mmCIF file of C-alpha atoms in Angstrom:
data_model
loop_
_atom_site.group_PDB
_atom_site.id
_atom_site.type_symbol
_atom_site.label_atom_id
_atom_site.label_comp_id
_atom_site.label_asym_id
_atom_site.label_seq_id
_atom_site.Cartn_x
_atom_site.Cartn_y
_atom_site.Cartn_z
ATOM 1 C CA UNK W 1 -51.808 25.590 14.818
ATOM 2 C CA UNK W 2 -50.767 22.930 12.150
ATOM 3 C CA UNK W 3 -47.491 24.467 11.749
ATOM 4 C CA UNK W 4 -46.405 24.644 15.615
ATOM 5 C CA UNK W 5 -47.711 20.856 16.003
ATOM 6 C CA UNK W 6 -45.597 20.171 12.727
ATOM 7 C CA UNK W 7 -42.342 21.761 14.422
ATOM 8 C CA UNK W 8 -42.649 20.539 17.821
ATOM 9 C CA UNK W 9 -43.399 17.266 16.638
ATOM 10 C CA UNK W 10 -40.230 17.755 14.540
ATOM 11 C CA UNK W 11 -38.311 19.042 17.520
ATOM 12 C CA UNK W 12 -39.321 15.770 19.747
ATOM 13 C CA UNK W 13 -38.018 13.792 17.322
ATOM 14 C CA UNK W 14 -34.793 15.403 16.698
ATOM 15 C CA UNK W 15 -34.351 14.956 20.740
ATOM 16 C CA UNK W 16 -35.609 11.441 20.876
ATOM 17 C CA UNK W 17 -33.059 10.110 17.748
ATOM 18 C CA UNK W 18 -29.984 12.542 19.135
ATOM 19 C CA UNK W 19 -30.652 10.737 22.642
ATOM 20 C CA UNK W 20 -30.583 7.035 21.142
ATOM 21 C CA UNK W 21 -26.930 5.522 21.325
ATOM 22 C CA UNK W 22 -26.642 3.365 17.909
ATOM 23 C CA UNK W 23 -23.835 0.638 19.486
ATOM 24 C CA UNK W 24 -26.184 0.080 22.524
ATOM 25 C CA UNK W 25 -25.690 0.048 26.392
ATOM 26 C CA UNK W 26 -22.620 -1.249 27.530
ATOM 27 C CA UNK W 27 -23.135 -4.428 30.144
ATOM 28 C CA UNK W 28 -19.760 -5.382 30.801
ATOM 29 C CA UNK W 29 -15.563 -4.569 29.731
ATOM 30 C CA UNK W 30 -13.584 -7.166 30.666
ATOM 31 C CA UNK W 31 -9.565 -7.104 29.906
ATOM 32 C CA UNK W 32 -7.860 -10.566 28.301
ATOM 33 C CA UNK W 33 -4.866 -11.215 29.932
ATOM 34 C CA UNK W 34 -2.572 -13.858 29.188
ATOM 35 C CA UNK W 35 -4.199 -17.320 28.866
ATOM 36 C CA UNK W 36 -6.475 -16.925 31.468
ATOM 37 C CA UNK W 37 -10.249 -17.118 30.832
ATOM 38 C CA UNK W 38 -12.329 -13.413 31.714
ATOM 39 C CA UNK W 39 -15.423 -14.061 32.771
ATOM 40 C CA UNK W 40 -18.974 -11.725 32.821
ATOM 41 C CA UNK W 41 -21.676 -13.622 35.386
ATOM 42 C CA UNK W 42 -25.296 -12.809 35.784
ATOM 43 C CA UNK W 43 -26.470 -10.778 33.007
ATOM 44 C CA UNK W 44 -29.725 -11.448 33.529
ATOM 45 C CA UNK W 45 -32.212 -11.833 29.388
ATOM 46 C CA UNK W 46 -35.687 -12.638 28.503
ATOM 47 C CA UNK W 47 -35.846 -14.848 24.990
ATOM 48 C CA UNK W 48 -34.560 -12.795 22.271
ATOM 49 C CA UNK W 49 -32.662 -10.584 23.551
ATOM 50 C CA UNK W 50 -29.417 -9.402 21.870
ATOM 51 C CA UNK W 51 -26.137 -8.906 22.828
ATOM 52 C CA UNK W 52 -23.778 -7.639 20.587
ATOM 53 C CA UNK W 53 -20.293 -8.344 21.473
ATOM 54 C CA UNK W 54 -17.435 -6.155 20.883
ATOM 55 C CA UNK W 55 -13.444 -6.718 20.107
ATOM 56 C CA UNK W 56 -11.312 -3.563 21.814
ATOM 57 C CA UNK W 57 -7.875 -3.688 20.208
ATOM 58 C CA UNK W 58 -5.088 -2.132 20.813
ATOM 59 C CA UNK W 59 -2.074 -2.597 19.247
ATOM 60 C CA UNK W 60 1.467 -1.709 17.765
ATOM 61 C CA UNK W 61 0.851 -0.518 14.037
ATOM 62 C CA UNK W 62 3.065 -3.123 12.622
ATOM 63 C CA UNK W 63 1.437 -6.039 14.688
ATOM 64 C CA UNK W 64 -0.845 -8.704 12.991
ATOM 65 C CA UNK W 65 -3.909 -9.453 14.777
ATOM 66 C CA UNK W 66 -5.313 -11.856 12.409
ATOM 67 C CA UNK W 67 -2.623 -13.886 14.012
ATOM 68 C CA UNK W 68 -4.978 -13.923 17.774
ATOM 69 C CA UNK W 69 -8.831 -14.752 18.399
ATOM 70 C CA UNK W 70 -10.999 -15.092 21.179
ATOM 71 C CA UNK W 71 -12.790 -18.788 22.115
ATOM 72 C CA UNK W 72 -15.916 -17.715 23.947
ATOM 73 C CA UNK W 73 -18.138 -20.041 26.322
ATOM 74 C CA UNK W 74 -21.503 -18.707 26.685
ATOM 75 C CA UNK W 75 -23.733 -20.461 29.541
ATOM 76 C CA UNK W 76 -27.348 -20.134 30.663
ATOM 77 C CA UNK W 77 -28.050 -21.008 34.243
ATOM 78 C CA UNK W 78 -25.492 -23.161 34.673
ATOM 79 C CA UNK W 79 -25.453 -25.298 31.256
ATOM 80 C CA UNK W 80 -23.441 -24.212 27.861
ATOM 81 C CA UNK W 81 -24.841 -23.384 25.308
ATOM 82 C CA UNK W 82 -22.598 -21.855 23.185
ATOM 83 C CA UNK W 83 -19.070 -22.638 22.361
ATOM 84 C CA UNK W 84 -17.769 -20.584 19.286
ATOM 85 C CA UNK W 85 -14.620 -18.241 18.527
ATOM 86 C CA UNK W 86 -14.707 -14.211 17.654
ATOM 87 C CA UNK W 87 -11.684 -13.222 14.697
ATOM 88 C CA UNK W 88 -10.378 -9.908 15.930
ATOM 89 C CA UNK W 89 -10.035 -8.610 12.484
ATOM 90 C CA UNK W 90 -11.323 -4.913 11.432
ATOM 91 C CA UNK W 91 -14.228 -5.277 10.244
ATOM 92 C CA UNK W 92 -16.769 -2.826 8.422
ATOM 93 C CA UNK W 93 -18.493 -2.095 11.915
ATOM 94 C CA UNK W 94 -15.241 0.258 13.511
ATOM 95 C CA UNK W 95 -15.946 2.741 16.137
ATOM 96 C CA UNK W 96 -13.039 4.753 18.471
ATOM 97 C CA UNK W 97 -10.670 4.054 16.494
ATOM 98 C CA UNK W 98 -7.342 6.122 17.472
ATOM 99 C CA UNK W 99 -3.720 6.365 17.240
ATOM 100 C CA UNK W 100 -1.712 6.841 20.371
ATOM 101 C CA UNK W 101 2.231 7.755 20.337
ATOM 102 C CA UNK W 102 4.325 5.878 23.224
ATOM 103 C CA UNK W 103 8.101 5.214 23.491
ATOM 104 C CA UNK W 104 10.111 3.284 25.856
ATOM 105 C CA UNK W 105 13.842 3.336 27.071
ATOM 106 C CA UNK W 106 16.235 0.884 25.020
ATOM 107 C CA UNK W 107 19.287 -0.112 26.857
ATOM 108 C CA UNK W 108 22.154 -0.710 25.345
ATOM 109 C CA UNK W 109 25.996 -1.292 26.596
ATOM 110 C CA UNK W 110 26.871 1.504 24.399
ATOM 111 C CA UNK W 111 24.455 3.857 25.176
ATOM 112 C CA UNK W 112 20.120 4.597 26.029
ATOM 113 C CA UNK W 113 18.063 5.562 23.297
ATOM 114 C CA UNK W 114 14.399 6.491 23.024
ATOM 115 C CA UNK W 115 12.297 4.067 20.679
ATOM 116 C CA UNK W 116 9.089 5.543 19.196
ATOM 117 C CA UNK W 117 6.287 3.771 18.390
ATOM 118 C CA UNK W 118 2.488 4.637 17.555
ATOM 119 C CA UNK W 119 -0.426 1.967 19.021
ATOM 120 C CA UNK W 120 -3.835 2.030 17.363
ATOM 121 C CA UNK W 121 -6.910 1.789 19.350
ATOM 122 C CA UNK W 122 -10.188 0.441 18.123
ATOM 123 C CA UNK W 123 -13.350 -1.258 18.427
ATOM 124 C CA UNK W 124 -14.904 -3.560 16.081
ATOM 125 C CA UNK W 125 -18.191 -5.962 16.629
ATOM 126 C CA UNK W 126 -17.273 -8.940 16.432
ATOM 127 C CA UNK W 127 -20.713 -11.186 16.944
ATOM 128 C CA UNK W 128 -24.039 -11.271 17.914
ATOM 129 C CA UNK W 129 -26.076 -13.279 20.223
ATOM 130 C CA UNK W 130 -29.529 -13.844 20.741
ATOM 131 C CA UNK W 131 -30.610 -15.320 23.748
ATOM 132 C CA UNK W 132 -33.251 -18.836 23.025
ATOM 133 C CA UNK W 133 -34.423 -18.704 26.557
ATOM 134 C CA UNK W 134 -34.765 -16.418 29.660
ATOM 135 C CA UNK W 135 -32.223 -17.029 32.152
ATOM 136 C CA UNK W 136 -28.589 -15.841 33.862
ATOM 137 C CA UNK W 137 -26.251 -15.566 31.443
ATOM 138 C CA UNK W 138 -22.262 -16.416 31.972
ATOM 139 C CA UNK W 139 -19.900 -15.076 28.995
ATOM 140 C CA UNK W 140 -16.531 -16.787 29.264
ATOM 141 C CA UNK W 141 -13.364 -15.696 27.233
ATOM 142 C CA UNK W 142 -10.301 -16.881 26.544
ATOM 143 C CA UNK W 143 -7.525 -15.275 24.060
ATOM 144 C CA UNK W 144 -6.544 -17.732 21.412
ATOM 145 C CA UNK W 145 -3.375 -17.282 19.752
ATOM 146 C CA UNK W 146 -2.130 -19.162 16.130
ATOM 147 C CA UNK W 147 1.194 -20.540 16.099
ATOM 148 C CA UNK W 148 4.186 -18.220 16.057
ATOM 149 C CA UNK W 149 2.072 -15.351 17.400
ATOM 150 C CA UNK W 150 2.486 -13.370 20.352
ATOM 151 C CA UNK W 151 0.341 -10.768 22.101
ATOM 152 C CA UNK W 152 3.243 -9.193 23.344
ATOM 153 C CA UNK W 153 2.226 -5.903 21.213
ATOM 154 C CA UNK W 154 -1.828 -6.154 21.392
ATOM 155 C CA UNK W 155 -3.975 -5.880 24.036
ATOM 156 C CA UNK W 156 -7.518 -7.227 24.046
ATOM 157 C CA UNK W 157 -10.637 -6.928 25.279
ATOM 158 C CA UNK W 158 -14.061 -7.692 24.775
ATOM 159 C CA UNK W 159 -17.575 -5.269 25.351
ATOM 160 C CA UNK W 160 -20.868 -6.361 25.949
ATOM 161 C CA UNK W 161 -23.554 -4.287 24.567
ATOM 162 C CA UNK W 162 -27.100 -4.741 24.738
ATOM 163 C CA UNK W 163 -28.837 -2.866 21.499
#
């Protein structure tokens, strides 16, 4: 009898931990284009809650994005409360992380020719955020680029998870 308790208790826990998803539930994906601000409304947290907040990159291999940030607004019915900036970087916390070939058309007056190129695709967490009070939450962001950069050959944008 100890022995079948032992395994089934073994076997719900197997089930429980293979069910869990480590990064969290996803809230929100919202694309940065441009210089316009993207912005996530009502996401509704009791005091303490955390939000983890995710960089998706995608870019040429020989682009720089330590070159490009994100300025994020965070608000709380109504009022800021949080004005910061996420660094795009890889950091030690990568997950979907891909390469993806693509080529385009070049047009020449001598003649077309096929360029190659290979994109990499990633997430990385980027910061975390615990919430001091219950309330609405508003998440603004807004790409941020150095000087001399371009985000011509990266696309970004940012996850919401809740852990």
């Amino acid at each position: 009898m100890r022995i079948l308790r032992n395994i089934l208790f073994l076997s719900f826990s197997i089930i429980m931990l293979s069910s869990c998803n480590p990064i969290g539930e996803k809230l929100a994906e919202i694309s940065l284009e441009g210089d316009g601000i993207a912005t996530v409304d009502n996401i509704n947290l009791k005091k303490g809650d955390v939000i983890s907040i995710w960089t998706k990159v995608i870019e040429k291999d020989d682009s720089y994005t330590s070159k490009s940030g994100i300025r994020y607004n965070i608000e709380c019915n109504g009022k800021s409360i949080l004005f910061d900036s996420l660094n795009v970087n890889i950091t030690e916390h990568v997950i979907n992380s891909k390469k993806l070939d693509d080529s385009y058309i070049q047009s020449s007056s001598e003649k077309d020719s096929t360029v190659y190129y290979t994109m990499h695709q990633y997430e990385t967490e980027s910061k975390k955020f615990t919430a001091p009070i219950d309330g609405k939450y508003s998440f603004d962001f807004k790409p941020k680029r150095n000087q001399g950069s371009s985000f011509q050959d990266t696309k970004l944008a940012v996850i919401l998870r809740k852990p």
